[in-house]
mmCIF file of C-alpha atoms in Angstrom:
data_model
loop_
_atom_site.group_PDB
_atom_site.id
_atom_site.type_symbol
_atom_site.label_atom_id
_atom_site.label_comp_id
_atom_site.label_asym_id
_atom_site.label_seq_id
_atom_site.Cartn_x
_atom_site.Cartn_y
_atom_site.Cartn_z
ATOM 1 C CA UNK A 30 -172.327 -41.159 -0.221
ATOM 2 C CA UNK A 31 -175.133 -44.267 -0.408
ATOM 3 C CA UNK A 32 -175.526 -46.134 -3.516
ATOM 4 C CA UNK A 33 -178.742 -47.779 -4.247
ATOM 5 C CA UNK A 34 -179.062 -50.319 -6.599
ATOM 6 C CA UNK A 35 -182.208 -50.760 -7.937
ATOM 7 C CA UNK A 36 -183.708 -53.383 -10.319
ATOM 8 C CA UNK A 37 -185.321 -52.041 -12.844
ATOM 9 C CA UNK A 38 -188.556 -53.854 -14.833
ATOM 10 C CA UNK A 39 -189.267 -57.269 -13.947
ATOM 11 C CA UNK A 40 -189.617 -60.563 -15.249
ATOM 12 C CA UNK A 41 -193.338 -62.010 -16.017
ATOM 13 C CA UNK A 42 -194.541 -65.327 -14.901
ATOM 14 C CA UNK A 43 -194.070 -66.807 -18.636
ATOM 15 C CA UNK A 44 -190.211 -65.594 -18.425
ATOM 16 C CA UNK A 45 -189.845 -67.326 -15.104
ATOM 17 C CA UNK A 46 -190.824 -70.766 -16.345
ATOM 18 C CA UNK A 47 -188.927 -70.700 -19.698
ATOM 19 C CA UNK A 48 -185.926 -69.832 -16.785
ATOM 20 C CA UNK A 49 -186.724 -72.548 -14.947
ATOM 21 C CA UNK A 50 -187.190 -75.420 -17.383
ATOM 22 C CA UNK A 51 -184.008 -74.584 -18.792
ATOM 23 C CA UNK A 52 -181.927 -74.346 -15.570
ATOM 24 C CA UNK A 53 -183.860 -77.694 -15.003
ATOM 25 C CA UNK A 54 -182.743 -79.129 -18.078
ATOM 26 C CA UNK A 55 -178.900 -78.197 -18.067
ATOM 27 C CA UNK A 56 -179.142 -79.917 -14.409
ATOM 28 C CA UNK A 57 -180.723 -83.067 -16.233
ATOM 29 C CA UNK A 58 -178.227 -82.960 -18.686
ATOM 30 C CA UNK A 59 -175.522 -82.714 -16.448
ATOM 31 C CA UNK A 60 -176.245 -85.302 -14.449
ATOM 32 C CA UNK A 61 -176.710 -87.855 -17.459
ATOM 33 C CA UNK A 62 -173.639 -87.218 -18.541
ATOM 34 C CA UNK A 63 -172.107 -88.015 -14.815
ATOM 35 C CA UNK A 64 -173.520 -91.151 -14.849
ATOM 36 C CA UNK A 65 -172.862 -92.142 -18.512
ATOM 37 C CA UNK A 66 -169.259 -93.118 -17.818
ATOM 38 C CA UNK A 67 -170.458 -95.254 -14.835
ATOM 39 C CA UNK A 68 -172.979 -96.746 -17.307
ATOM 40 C CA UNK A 69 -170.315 -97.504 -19.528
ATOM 41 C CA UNK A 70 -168.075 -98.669 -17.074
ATOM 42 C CA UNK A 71 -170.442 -101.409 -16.013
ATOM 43 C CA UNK A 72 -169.583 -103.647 -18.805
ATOM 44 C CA UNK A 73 -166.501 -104.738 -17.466
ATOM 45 C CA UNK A 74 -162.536 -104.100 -18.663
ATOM 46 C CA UNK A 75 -161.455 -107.341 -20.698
ATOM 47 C CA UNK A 76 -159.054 -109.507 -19.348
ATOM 48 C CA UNK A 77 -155.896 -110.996 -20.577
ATOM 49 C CA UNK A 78 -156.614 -114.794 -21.899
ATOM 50 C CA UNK A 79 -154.274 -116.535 -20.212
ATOM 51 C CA UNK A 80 -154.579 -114.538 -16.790
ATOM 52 C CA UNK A 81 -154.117 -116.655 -13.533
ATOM 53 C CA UNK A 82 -154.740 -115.463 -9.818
ATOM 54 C CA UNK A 83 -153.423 -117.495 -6.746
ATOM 55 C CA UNK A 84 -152.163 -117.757 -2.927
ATOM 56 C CA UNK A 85 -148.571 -117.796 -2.953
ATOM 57 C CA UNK A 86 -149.634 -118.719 0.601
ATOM 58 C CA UNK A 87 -151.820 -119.807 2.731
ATOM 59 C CA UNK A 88 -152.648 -122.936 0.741
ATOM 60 C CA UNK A 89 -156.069 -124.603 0.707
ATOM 61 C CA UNK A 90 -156.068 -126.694 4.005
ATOM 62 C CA UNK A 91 -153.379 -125.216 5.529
ATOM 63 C CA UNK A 92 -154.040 -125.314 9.583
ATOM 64 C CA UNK A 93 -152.591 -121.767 10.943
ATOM 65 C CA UNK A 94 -152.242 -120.640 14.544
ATOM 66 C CA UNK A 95 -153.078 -117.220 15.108
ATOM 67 C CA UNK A 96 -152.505 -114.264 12.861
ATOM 68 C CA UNK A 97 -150.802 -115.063 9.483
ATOM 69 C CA UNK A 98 -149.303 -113.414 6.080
ATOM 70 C CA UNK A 99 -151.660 -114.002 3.250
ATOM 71 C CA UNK A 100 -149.505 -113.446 -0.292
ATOM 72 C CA UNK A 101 -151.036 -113.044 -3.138
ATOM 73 C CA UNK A 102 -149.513 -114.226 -7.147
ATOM 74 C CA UNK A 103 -150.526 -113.291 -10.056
ATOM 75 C CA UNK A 104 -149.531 -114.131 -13.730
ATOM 76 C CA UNK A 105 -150.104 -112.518 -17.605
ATOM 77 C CA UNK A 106 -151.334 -109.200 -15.730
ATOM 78 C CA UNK A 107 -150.278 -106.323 -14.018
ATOM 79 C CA UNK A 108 -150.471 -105.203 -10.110
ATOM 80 C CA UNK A 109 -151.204 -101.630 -9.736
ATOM 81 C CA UNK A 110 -153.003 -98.798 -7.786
ATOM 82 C CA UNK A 111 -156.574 -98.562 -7.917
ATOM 83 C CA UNK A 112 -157.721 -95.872 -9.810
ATOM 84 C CA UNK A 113 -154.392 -96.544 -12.449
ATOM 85 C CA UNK A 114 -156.442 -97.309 -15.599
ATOM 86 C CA UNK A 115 -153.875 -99.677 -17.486
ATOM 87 C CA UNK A 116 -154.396 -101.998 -19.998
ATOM 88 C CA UNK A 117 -154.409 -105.751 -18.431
ATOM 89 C CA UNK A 118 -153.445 -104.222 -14.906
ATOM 90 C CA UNK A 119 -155.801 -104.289 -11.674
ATOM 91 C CA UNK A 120 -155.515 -104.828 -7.849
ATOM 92 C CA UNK A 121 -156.109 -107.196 -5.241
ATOM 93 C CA UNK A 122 -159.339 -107.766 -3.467
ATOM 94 C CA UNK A 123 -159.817 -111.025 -1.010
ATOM 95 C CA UNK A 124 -162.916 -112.245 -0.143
ATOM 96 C CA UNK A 125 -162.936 -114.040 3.101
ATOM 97 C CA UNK A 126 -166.197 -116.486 4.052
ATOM 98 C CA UNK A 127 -167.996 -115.241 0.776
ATOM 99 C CA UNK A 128 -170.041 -117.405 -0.434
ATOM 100 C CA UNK A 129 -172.330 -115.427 -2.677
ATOM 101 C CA UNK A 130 -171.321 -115.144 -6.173
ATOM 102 C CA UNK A 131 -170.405 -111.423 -7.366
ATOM 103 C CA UNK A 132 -172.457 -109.260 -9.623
ATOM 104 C CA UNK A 133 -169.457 -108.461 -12.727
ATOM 105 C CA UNK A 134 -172.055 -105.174 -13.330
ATOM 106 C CA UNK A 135 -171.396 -103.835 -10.009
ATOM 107 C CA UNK A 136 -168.140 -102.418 -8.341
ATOM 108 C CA UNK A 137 -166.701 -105.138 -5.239
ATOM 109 C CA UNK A 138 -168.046 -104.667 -2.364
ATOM 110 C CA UNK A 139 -165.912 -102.962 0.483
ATOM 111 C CA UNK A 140 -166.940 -104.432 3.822
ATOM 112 C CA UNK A 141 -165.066 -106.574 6.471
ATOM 113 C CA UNK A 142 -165.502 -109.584 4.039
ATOM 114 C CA UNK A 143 -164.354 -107.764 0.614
ATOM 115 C CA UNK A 144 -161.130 -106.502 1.598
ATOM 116 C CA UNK A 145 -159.405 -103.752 -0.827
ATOM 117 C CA UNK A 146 -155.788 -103.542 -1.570
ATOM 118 C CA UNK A 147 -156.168 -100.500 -3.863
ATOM 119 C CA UNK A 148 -152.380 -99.487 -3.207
ATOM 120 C CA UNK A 149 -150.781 -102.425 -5.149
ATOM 121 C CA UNK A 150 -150.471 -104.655 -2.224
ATOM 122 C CA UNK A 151 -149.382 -108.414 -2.852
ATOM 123 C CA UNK A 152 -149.223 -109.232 0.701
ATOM 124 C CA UNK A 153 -151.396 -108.402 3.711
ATOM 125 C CA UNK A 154 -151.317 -109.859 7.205
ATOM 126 C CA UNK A 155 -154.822 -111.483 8.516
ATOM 127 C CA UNK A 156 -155.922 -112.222 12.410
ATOM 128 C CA UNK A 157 -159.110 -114.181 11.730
ATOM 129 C CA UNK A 158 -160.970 -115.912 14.722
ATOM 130 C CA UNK A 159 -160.608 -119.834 15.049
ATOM 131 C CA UNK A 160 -162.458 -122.171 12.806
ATOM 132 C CA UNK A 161 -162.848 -122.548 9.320
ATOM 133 C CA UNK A 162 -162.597 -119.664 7.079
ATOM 134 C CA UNK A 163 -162.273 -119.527 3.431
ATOM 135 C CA UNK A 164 -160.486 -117.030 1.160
ATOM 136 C CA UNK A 165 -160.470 -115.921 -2.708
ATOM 137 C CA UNK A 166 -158.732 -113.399 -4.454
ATOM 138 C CA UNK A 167 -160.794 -111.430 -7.286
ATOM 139 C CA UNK A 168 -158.489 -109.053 -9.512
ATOM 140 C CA UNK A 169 -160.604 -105.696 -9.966
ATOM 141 C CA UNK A 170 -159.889 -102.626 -12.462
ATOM 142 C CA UNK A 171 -159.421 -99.166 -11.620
ATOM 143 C CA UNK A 172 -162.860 -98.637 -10.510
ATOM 144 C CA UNK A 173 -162.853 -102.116 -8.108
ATOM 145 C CA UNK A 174 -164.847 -103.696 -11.267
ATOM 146 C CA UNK A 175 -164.169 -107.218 -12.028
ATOM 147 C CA UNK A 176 -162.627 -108.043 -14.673
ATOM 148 C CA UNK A 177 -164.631 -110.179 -17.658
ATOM 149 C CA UNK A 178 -163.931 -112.614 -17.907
ATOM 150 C CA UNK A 179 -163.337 -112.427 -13.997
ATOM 151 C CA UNK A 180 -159.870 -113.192 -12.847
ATOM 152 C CA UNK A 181 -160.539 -114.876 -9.668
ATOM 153 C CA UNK A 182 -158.238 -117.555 -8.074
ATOM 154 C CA UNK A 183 -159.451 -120.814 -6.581
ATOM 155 C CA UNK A 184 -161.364 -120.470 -3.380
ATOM 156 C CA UNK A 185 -159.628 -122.075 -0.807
ATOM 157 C CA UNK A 186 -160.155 -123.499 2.846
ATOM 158 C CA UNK A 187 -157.833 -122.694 6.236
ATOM 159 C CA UNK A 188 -158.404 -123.146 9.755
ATOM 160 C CA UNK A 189 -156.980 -120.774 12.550
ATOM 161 C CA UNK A 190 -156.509 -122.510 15.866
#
């Protein structure tokens, strides 16, 4: 035996549109509330007062041949993963031959010169070509935020032979 299904009435042009507007609403409203925690995000985690962000090495000036361990030191705050939303806790990111300021409303940039270390990393090892370079740490939040007041350490100078 064949069942047929058949749809009885139908809707009129007037239904249709209420339908629509609403199905276009609840997607309006959905959205908003996707981007209201980005919104609010924007503003930046505090940071702890006394925070300080350094190389434990290179130093500024240091002259390095070849590839070389960059370390990373940090004091009155926490390492962790990103993501990890702890209070006065964030991870690495190090900015090599930046020199544009960054935006504290925006997330750090990931690109071959904003380099994450969303695992908890302290340490990473760098092959950079010869010449100058400069480095700087920035400390980001769970969502690669700065903090605010930033946490950045002091931007220093090597050169790789």
């Amino acid at each position: 035996q064949t069942f047929v299904i058949r749809r009885t009435g139908f809707a009129s042009p007037a239904h249709h549109k209420r339908r629509v507007m609403v199905i276009a609403r609840t997607a309006l409203l959905f959205l908003v509330a996707l981007l209201l925690p980005a919104t609010a995000h924007a503003q930046g985690k505090p940071a702890h007062k006394d925070a300080y962000l350094y190389f434990v090495w290179p130093q500024d000036g240091t002259v390095i041949k070849g590839a070389f361990w960059c370390r990373f030191g940090l004091r009155n705050m926490g390492v962790t993963h990103a993501g990890d939303d702890f209070e006065n806790a964030g991870h690495h990111h190090l900015l090599v031959d930046v020199n544009s300021p960054l935006d504290s409303n925006e997330p750090i940039p990931q690109d071959k010169n904003h380099l994450h270390f969303g695992a908890g990393q302290t340490e990473t090892r760098i092959e950079l070509p010869p010449g100058k370079h400069t480095l700087q740490l920035v400390l980001g939040d769970a969502n690669h935020y700065p903090f605010k007041p930033p946490v950045v350490s002091k931007k220093i100078t090597i050169t790789i032979k």
